[in-house]
Short mmCIF file of C-alpha atoms in Angstrom, two decimals:
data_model
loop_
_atom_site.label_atom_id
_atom_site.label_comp_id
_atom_site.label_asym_id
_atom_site.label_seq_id
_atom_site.Cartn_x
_atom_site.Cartn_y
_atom_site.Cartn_z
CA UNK A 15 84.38 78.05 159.04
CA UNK A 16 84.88 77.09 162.88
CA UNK A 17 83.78 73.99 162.83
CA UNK A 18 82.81 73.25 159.47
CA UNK A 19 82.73 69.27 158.47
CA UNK A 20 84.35 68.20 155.47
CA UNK A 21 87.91 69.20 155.56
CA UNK A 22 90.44 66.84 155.37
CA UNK A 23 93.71 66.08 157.66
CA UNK A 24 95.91 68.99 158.37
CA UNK A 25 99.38 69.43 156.60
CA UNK A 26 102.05 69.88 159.01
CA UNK A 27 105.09 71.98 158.01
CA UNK A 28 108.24 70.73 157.22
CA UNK A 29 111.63 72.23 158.66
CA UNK A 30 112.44 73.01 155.10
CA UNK A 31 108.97 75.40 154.50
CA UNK A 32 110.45 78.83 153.81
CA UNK A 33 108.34 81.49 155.46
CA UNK A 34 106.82 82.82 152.16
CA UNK A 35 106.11 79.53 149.72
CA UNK A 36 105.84 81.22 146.36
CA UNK A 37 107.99 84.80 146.00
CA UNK A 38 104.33 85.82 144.85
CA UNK A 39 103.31 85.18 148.69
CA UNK A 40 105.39 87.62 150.11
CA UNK A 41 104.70 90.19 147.27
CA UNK A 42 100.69 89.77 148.19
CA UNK A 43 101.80 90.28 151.57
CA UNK A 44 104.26 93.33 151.26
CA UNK A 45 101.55 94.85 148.75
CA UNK A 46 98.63 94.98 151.26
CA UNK A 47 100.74 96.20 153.99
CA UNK A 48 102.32 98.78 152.07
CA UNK A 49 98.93 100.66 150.75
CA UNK A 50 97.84 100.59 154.49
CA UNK A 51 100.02 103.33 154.49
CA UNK A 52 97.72 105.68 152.08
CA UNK A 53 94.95 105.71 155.38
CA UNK A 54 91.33 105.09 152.99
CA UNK A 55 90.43 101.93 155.05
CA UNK A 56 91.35 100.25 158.47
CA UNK A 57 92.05 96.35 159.76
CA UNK A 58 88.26 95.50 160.32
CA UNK A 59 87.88 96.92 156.37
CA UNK A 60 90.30 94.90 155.16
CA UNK A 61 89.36 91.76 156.60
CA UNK A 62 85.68 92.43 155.86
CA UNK A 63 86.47 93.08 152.15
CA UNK A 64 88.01 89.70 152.45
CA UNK A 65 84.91 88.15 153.54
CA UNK A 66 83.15 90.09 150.73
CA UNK A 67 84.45 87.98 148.14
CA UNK A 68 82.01 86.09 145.91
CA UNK A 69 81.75 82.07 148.30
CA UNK A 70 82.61 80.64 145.05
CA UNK A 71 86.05 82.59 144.86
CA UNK A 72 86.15 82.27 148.28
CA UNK A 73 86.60 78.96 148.43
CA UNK A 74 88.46 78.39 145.07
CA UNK A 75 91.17 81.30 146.26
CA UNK A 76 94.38 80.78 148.27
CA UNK A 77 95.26 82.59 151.32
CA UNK A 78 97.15 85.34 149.59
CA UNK A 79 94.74 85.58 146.63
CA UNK A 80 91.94 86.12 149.14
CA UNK A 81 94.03 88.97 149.93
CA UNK A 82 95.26 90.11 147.10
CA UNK A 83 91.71 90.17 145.02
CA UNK A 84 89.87 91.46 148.43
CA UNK A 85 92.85 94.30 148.35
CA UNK A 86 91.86 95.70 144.67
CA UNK A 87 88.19 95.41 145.50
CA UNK A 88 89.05 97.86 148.43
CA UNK A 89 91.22 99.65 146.03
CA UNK A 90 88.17 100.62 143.68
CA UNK A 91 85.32 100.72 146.24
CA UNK A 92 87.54 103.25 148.00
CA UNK A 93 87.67 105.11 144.72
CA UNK A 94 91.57 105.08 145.52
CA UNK A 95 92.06 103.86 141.46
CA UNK A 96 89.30 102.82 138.57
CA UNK A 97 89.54 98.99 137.99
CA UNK A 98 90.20 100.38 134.27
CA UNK A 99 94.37 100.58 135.66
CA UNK A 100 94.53 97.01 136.58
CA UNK A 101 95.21 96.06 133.27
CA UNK A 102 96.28 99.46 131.34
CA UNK A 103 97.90 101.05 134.59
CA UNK A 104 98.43 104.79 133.93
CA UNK A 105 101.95 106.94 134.59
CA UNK A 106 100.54 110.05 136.76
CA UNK A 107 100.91 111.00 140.29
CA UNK A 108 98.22 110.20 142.76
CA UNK A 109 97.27 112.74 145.30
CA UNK A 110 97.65 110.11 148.38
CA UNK A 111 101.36 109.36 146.78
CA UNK A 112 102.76 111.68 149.68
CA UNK A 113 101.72 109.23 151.84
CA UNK A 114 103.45 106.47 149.54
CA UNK A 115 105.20 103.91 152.38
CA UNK A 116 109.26 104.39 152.19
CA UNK A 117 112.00 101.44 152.77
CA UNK A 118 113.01 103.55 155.31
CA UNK A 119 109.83 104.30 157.35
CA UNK A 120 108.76 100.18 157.47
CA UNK A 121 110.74 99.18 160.26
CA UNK A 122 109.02 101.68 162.19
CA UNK A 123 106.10 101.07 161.07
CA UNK A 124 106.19 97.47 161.62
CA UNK A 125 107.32 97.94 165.16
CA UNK A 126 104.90 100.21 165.98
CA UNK A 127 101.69 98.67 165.10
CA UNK A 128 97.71 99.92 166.20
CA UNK A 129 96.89 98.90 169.29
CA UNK A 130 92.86 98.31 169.76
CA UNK A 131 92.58 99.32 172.98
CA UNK A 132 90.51 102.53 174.33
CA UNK A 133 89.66 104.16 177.39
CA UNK A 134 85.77 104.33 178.75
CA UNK A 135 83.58 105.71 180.74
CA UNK A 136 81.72 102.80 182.16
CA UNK A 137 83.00 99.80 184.12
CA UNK A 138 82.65 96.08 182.88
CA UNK A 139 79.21 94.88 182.67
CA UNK A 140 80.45 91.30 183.18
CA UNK A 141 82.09 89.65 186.15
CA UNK A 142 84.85 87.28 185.46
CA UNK A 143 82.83 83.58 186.65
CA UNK A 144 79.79 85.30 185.56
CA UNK A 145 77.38 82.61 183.31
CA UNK A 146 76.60 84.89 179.73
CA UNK A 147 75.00 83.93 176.81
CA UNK A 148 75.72 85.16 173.08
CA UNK A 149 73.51 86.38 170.74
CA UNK A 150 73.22 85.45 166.73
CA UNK A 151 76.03 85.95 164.77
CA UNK A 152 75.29 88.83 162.87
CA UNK A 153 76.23 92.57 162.32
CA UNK A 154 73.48 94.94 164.40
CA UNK A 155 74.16 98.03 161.95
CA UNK A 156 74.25 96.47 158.79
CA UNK A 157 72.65 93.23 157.20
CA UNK A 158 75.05 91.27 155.85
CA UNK A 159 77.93 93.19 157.76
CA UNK A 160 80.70 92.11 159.46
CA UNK A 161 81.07 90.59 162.73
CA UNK A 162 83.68 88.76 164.70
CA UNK A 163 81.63 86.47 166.37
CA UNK A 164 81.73 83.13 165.34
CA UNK A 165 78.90 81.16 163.98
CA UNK A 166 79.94 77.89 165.83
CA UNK A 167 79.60 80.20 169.31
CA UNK A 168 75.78 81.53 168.49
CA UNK A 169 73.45 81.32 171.19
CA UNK A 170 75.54 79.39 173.24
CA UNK A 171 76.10 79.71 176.90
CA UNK A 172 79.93 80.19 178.69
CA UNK A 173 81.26 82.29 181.30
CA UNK A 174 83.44 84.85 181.21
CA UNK A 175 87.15 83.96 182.00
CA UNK A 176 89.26 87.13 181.37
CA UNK A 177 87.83 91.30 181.04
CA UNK A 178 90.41 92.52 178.26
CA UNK A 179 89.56 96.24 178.83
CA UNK A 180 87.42 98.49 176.19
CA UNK A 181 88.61 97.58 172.76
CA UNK A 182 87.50 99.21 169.14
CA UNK A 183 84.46 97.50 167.90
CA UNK A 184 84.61 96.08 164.54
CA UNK A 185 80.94 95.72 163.39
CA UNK A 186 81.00 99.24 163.49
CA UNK A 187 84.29 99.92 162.36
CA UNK A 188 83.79 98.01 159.30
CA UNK A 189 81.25 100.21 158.30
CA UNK A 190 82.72 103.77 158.59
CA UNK A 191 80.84 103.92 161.74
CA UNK A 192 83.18 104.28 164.26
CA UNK A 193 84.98 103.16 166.70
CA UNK A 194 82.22 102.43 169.25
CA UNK A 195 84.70 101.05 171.77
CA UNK A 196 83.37 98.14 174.12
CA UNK A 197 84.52 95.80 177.00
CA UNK A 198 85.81 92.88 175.56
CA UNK A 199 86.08 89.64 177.34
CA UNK A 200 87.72 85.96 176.59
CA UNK A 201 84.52 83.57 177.00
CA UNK A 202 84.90 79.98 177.46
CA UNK A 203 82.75 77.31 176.15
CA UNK A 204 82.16 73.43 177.08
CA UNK A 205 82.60 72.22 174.15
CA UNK A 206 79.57 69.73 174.76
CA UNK A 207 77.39 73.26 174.63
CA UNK A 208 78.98 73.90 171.17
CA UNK A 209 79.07 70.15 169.77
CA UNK A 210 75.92 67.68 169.72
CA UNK A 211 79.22 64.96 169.62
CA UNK A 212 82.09 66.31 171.33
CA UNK A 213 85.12 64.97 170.73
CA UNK A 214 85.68 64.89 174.42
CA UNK A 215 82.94 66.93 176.70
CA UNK A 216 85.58 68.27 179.08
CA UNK A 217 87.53 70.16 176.82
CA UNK A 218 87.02 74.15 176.43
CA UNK A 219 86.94 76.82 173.78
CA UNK A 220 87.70 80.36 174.56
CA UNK A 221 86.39 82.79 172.32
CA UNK A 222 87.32 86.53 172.66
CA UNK A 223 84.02 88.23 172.97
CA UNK A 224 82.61 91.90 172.44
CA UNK A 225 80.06 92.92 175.37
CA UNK A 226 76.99 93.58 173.10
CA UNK A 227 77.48 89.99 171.71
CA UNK A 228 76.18 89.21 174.62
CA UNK A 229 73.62 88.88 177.92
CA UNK A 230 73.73 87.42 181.23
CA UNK A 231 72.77 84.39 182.05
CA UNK A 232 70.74 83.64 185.46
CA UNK A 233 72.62 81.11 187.02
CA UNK A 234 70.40 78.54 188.49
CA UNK B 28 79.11 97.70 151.98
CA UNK B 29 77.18 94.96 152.95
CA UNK B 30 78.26 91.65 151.11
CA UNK B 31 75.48 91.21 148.57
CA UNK B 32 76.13 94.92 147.12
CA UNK B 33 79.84 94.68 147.03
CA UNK B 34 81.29 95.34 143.62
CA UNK B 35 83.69 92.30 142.27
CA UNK B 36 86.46 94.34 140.92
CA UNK B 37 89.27 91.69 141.55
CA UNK B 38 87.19 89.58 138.54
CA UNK B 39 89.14 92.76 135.67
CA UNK B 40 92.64 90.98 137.52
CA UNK B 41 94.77 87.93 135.85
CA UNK B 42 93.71 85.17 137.26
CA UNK B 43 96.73 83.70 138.05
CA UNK B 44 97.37 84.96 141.16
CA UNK B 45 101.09 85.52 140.65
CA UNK B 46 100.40 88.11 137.59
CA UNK B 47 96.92 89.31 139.76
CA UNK B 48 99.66 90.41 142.37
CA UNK B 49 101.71 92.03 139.37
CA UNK B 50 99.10 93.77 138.20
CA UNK B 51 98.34 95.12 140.79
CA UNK B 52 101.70 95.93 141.94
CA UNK B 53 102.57 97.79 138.85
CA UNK B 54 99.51 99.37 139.02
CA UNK B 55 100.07 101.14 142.02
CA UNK B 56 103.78 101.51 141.46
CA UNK B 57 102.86 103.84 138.22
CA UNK B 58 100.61 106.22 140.52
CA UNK B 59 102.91 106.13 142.80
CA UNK B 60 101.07 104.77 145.95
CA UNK B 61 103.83 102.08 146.68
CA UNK B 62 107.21 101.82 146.66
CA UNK B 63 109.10 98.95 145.50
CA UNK B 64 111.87 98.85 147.72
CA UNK B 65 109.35 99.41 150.46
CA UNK B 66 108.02 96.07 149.72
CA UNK B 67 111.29 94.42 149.71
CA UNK B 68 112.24 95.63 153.05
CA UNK B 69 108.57 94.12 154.58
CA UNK B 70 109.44 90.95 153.08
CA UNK B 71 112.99 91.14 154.19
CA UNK B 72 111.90 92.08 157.76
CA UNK B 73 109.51 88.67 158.11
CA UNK B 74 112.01 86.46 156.10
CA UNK B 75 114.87 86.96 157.63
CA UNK B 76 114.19 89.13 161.11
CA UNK B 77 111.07 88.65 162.65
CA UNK B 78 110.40 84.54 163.15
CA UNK B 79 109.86 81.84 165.93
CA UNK B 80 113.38 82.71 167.71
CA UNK B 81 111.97 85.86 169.44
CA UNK B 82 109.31 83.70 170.83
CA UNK B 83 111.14 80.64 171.77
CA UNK B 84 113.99 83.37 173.97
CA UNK B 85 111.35 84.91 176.31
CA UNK B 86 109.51 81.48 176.64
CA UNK B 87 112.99 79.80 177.42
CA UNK B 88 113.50 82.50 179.89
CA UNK B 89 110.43 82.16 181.00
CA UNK B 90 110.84 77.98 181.79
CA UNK B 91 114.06 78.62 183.61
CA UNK B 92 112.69 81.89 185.65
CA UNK B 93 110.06 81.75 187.93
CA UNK B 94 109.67 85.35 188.71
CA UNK B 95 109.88 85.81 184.82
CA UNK B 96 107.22 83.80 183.90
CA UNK B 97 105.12 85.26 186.13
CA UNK B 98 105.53 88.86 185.19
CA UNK B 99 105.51 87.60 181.51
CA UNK B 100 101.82 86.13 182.73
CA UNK B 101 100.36 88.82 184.70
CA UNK B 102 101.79 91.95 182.27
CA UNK B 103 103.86 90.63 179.36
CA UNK B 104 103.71 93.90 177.38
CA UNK B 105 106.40 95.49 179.62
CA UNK B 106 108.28 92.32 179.35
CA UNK B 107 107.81 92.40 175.24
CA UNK B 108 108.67 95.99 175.25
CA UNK B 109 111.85 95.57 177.08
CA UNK B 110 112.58 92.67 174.61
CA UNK B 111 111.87 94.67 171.54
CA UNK B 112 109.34 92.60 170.38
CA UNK B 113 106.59 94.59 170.35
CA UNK B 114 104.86 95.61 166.26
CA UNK B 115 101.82 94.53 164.51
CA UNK B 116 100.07 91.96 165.10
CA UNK B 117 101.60 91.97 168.70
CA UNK B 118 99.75 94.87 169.91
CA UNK B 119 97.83 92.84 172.79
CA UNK B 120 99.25 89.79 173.99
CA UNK B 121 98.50 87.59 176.48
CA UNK B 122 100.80 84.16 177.52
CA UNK B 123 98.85 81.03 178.32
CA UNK B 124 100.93 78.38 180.46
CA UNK B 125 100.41 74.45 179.56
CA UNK B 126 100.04 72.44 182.69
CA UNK B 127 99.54 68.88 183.37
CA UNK B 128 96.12 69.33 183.13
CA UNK B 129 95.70 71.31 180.59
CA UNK B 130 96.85 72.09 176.94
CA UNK B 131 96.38 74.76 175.24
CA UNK B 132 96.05 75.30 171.22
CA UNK B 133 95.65 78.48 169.60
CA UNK B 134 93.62 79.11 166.25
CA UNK B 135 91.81 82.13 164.27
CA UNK B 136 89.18 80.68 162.43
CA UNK B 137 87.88 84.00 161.33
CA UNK B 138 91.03 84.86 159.49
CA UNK B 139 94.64 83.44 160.73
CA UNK B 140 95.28 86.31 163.48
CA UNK B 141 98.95 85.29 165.17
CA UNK B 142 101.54 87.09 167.33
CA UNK B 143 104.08 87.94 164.58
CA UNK B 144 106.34 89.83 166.82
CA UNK B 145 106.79 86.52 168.30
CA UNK B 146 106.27 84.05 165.89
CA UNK B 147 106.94 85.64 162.31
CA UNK B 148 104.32 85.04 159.70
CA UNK B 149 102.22 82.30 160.60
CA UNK B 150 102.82 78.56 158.82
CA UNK B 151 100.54 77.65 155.50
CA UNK B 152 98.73 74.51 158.32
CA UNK B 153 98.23 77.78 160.48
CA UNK B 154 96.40 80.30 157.95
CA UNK B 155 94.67 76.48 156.08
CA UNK B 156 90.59 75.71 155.82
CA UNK B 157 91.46 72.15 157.52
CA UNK B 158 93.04 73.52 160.75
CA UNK B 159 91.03 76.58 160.99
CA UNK B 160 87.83 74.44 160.53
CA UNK B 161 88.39 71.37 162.72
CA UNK B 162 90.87 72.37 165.49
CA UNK B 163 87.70 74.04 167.42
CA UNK B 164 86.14 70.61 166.79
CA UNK B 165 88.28 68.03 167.22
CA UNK B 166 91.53 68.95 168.53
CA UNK B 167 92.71 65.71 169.55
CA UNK B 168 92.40 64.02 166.43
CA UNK B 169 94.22 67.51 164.88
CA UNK B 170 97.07 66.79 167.71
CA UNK B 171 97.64 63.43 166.56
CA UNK B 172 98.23 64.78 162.97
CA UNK B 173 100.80 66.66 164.00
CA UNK B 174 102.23 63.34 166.69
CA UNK B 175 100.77 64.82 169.66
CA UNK B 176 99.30 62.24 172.07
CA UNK B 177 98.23 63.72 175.01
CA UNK B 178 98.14 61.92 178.54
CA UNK B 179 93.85 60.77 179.14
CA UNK B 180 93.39 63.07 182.08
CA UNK B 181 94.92 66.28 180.44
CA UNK B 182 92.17 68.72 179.16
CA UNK B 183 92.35 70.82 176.15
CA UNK B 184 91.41 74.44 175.56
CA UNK B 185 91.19 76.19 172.21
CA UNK B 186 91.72 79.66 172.08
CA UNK B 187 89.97 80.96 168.84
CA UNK B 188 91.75 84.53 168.46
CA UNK B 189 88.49 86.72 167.02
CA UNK B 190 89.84 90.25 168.49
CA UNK B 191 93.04 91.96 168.65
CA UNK B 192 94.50 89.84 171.88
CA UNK B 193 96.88 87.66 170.61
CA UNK B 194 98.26 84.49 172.30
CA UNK B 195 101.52 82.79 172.67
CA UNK B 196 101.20 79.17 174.45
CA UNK B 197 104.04 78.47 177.34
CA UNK B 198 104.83 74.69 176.82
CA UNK B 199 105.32 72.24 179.77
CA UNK B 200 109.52 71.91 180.30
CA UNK B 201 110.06 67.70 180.02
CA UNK B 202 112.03 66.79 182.75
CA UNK B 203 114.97 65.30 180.17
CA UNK B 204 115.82 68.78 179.36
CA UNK B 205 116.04 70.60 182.59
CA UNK B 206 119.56 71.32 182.72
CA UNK B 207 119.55 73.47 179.12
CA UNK B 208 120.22 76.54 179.85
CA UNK B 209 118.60 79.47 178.13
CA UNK B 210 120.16 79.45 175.12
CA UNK B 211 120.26 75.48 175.06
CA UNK B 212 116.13 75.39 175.28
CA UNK B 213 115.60 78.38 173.07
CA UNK B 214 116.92 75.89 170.67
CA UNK B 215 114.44 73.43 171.01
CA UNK B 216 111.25 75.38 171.45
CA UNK B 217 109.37 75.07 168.05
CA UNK B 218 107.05 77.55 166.67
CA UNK B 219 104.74 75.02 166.84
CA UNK B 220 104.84 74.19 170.68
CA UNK B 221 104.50 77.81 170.89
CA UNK B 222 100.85 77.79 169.61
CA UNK B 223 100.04 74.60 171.08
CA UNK B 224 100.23 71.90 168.02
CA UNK B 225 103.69 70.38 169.51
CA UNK B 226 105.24 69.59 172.87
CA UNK B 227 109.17 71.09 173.36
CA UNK B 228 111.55 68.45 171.99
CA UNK B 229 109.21 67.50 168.99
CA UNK B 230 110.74 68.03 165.75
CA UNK B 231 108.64 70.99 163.70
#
């Protein structure tokens, strides 16, 4: 939605905003973290499952009902429980209960997280300075897949500003294809390349960038 | 699954989202795929453990510390390690200094990626269609909706956090406050100054 028109002014908090604003927040929350835990899907999964949901329940959902509906679609299409127990839920152990999240295993959990990073063979095909272009925002592997490059940043020309290392490649990862590790790079933007009106045509974007979203540019 | 296949399972849910969550929840509960008091110890953890104040101690150190702040630059995991504040969502990060000319604002509009280590769970302006859509667009105008005027000649950068790196903005120290010490200016450094929306002294 980078860049989208239509939306109207932002809502600053208030020092009185508790960190969850409904208790159903933090239960939507503590829910999807939790079956992470059972191992059937990973981040890029989730967050493509997310994006999988119908534009018109997209848009009509809340953050944490994004998540929460996104979460039992992942739920089925994983085969992980039949959509029939959503409303007639059934009293019999699952196989994956043994690897049922305990109160006592989340702070290390938590704390230990799942680093993206990778090691491979191969250095950087980019220089930092170096003039690249992207290419069209969409998954190589699978149409309609998902992709991390933003629209609002398709076809446009930046330079490289930082080489982040190899990092797990979520087109692919979505998909059950693999890791596929890649350089990754933070890419910055003028935002008169981005913007036929730019608020101000000095001002930057930097967008963190896999290498195959990408070619070099000749500089001139 | 490609997005035009994808099976719409959520639709069998409530559709209030408070008893879709229940549902679900007692769903799994019965199968025994979650535990309850799991749950309440993850939402105990980012109510009440994990929030702003880890951020605003090693950025306060950081103001006051030369040699910190550049270590916390150049390799900040060490530093973060050290700290304890390493965990999800804090599995890359990388500190990005304000100067007088430039500002920096941080934003996922793909989802609402944040450094929770550092900052908690990120504010409902944070994870909202109106920020994530017109930050990357306007930021100015965004900055002034949260009382930010920034001096002409100061540039702006928006980071737009589509991978795993996550960023935690180092605000500019205003001159009225440089005899805080560390504990002083941890005070005052907002969550909000931390991701670029706010300068240090702001209320938010």
């Amino acid at each position: 939605m980078g860049g989208r028109y239509g939306d109207v002014a932002i809502q600053p908090a208030s020092i009185t905003d508790k960190t969850f604003k409904e208790t159903w927040h933090a239960r939507a929350l503590a829910v999807t973290l939790a079956t992470g835990s059972l191992r059937q899907w990973n981040l890029d999964m989730s967050r493509h499952a997310r994006e999988c949901l119908p534009p018109k329940d997209y848009c009509a959902f809340s953050y944490y009902d994004k998540w929460i509906s996104a979460l039992a679609n992942l739920l089925v299409a994983k085969g992980v429980i039949s959509p029939d127990e959503f409303l007639d839920p059934i009293q019999k152990m699952h196989p994956l209960s043994s690897r049922k999240l305990l109160a006592a295993d989340v702070a290390g959990v938590l704390s230990k997280g799942a680093p993206t990073s990778r090691s491979v063979e191969g250095s950087p095909k980019f220089l930092v300075g170096q003039s690249v272009k992207t290419r069209r925002a969409d998954n190589k592997f699978i149409s309609g897949g998902h992709t991390r490059l933003p629209k609002y940043v398709e076809r446009c020309e930046g330079k490289i500003e930082i080489c982040h290392g190899a990092h797990v490649f979520p087109d692919t990862h979505a998909h059950d294809l693999g890791e596929q590790p890649e350089h990754l790079y933070t890419v910055s933007f003028l935002t008169s390349e981005l913007w036929e009106s730019p608020e101000n045509p000095s001002d930057t974007l930097c967008v963190d960038i896999w290498e195959s979203y990408m070619e070099p540019v000749n500089d001139p | 699954m490609p997005h035009d296949v994808e099976k719409h399972s959520h639709s069998l849910l409530p559709s209030d989202p408070e008893l879709k969550v229940k549902a679900l929840e007692t769903a799994l509960v019965k199968r025994g795929l979650i535990d309850p008091a799991a749950l309440d110890e993850i939402i105990d953890t980012y109510q009440n453990k994990i929030g702003p104040k880890n951020g605003a101690t090693i950025v306060a150190k950081a103001l006051l510390d030369k040699n910190f702040k550049k270590a916390l630059i150049g390799d900040p995991m060490q530093i973060l390690e050290k700290h304890g504040f390493l965990g999800r969502q804090g599995e890359h990060i990388k500190v990005i200094e304000n100067t007088p000319e430039l500002h920096n604002i941080v934003v996922c509009t793909l989802c609402s990626c944040y450094p929770w280590p550092l900052l908690g769970i990120p504010p409902t302006w944070y994870k909202s269609d109106e920020y994530r859509s017109r930050v990357v667009r306007e930021p100015r105008k965004c900055l002034l909706e949260f009382g930010v005027t920034l001096p002409e000649n100061t540039k702006v950068r928006v980071w737009d956090s589509t991978a795993e790196i996550r960023y935690l903005v180092l605000p500019i120290l205003p001159d009225k406050y440089k005899d805080f010490d560390e504990e002083q200016l941890s005070e005052i450094i907002s969550r909000d100054a931390m991701i670029g929306t706010a300068l240090i002294g702001d209320q938010s």
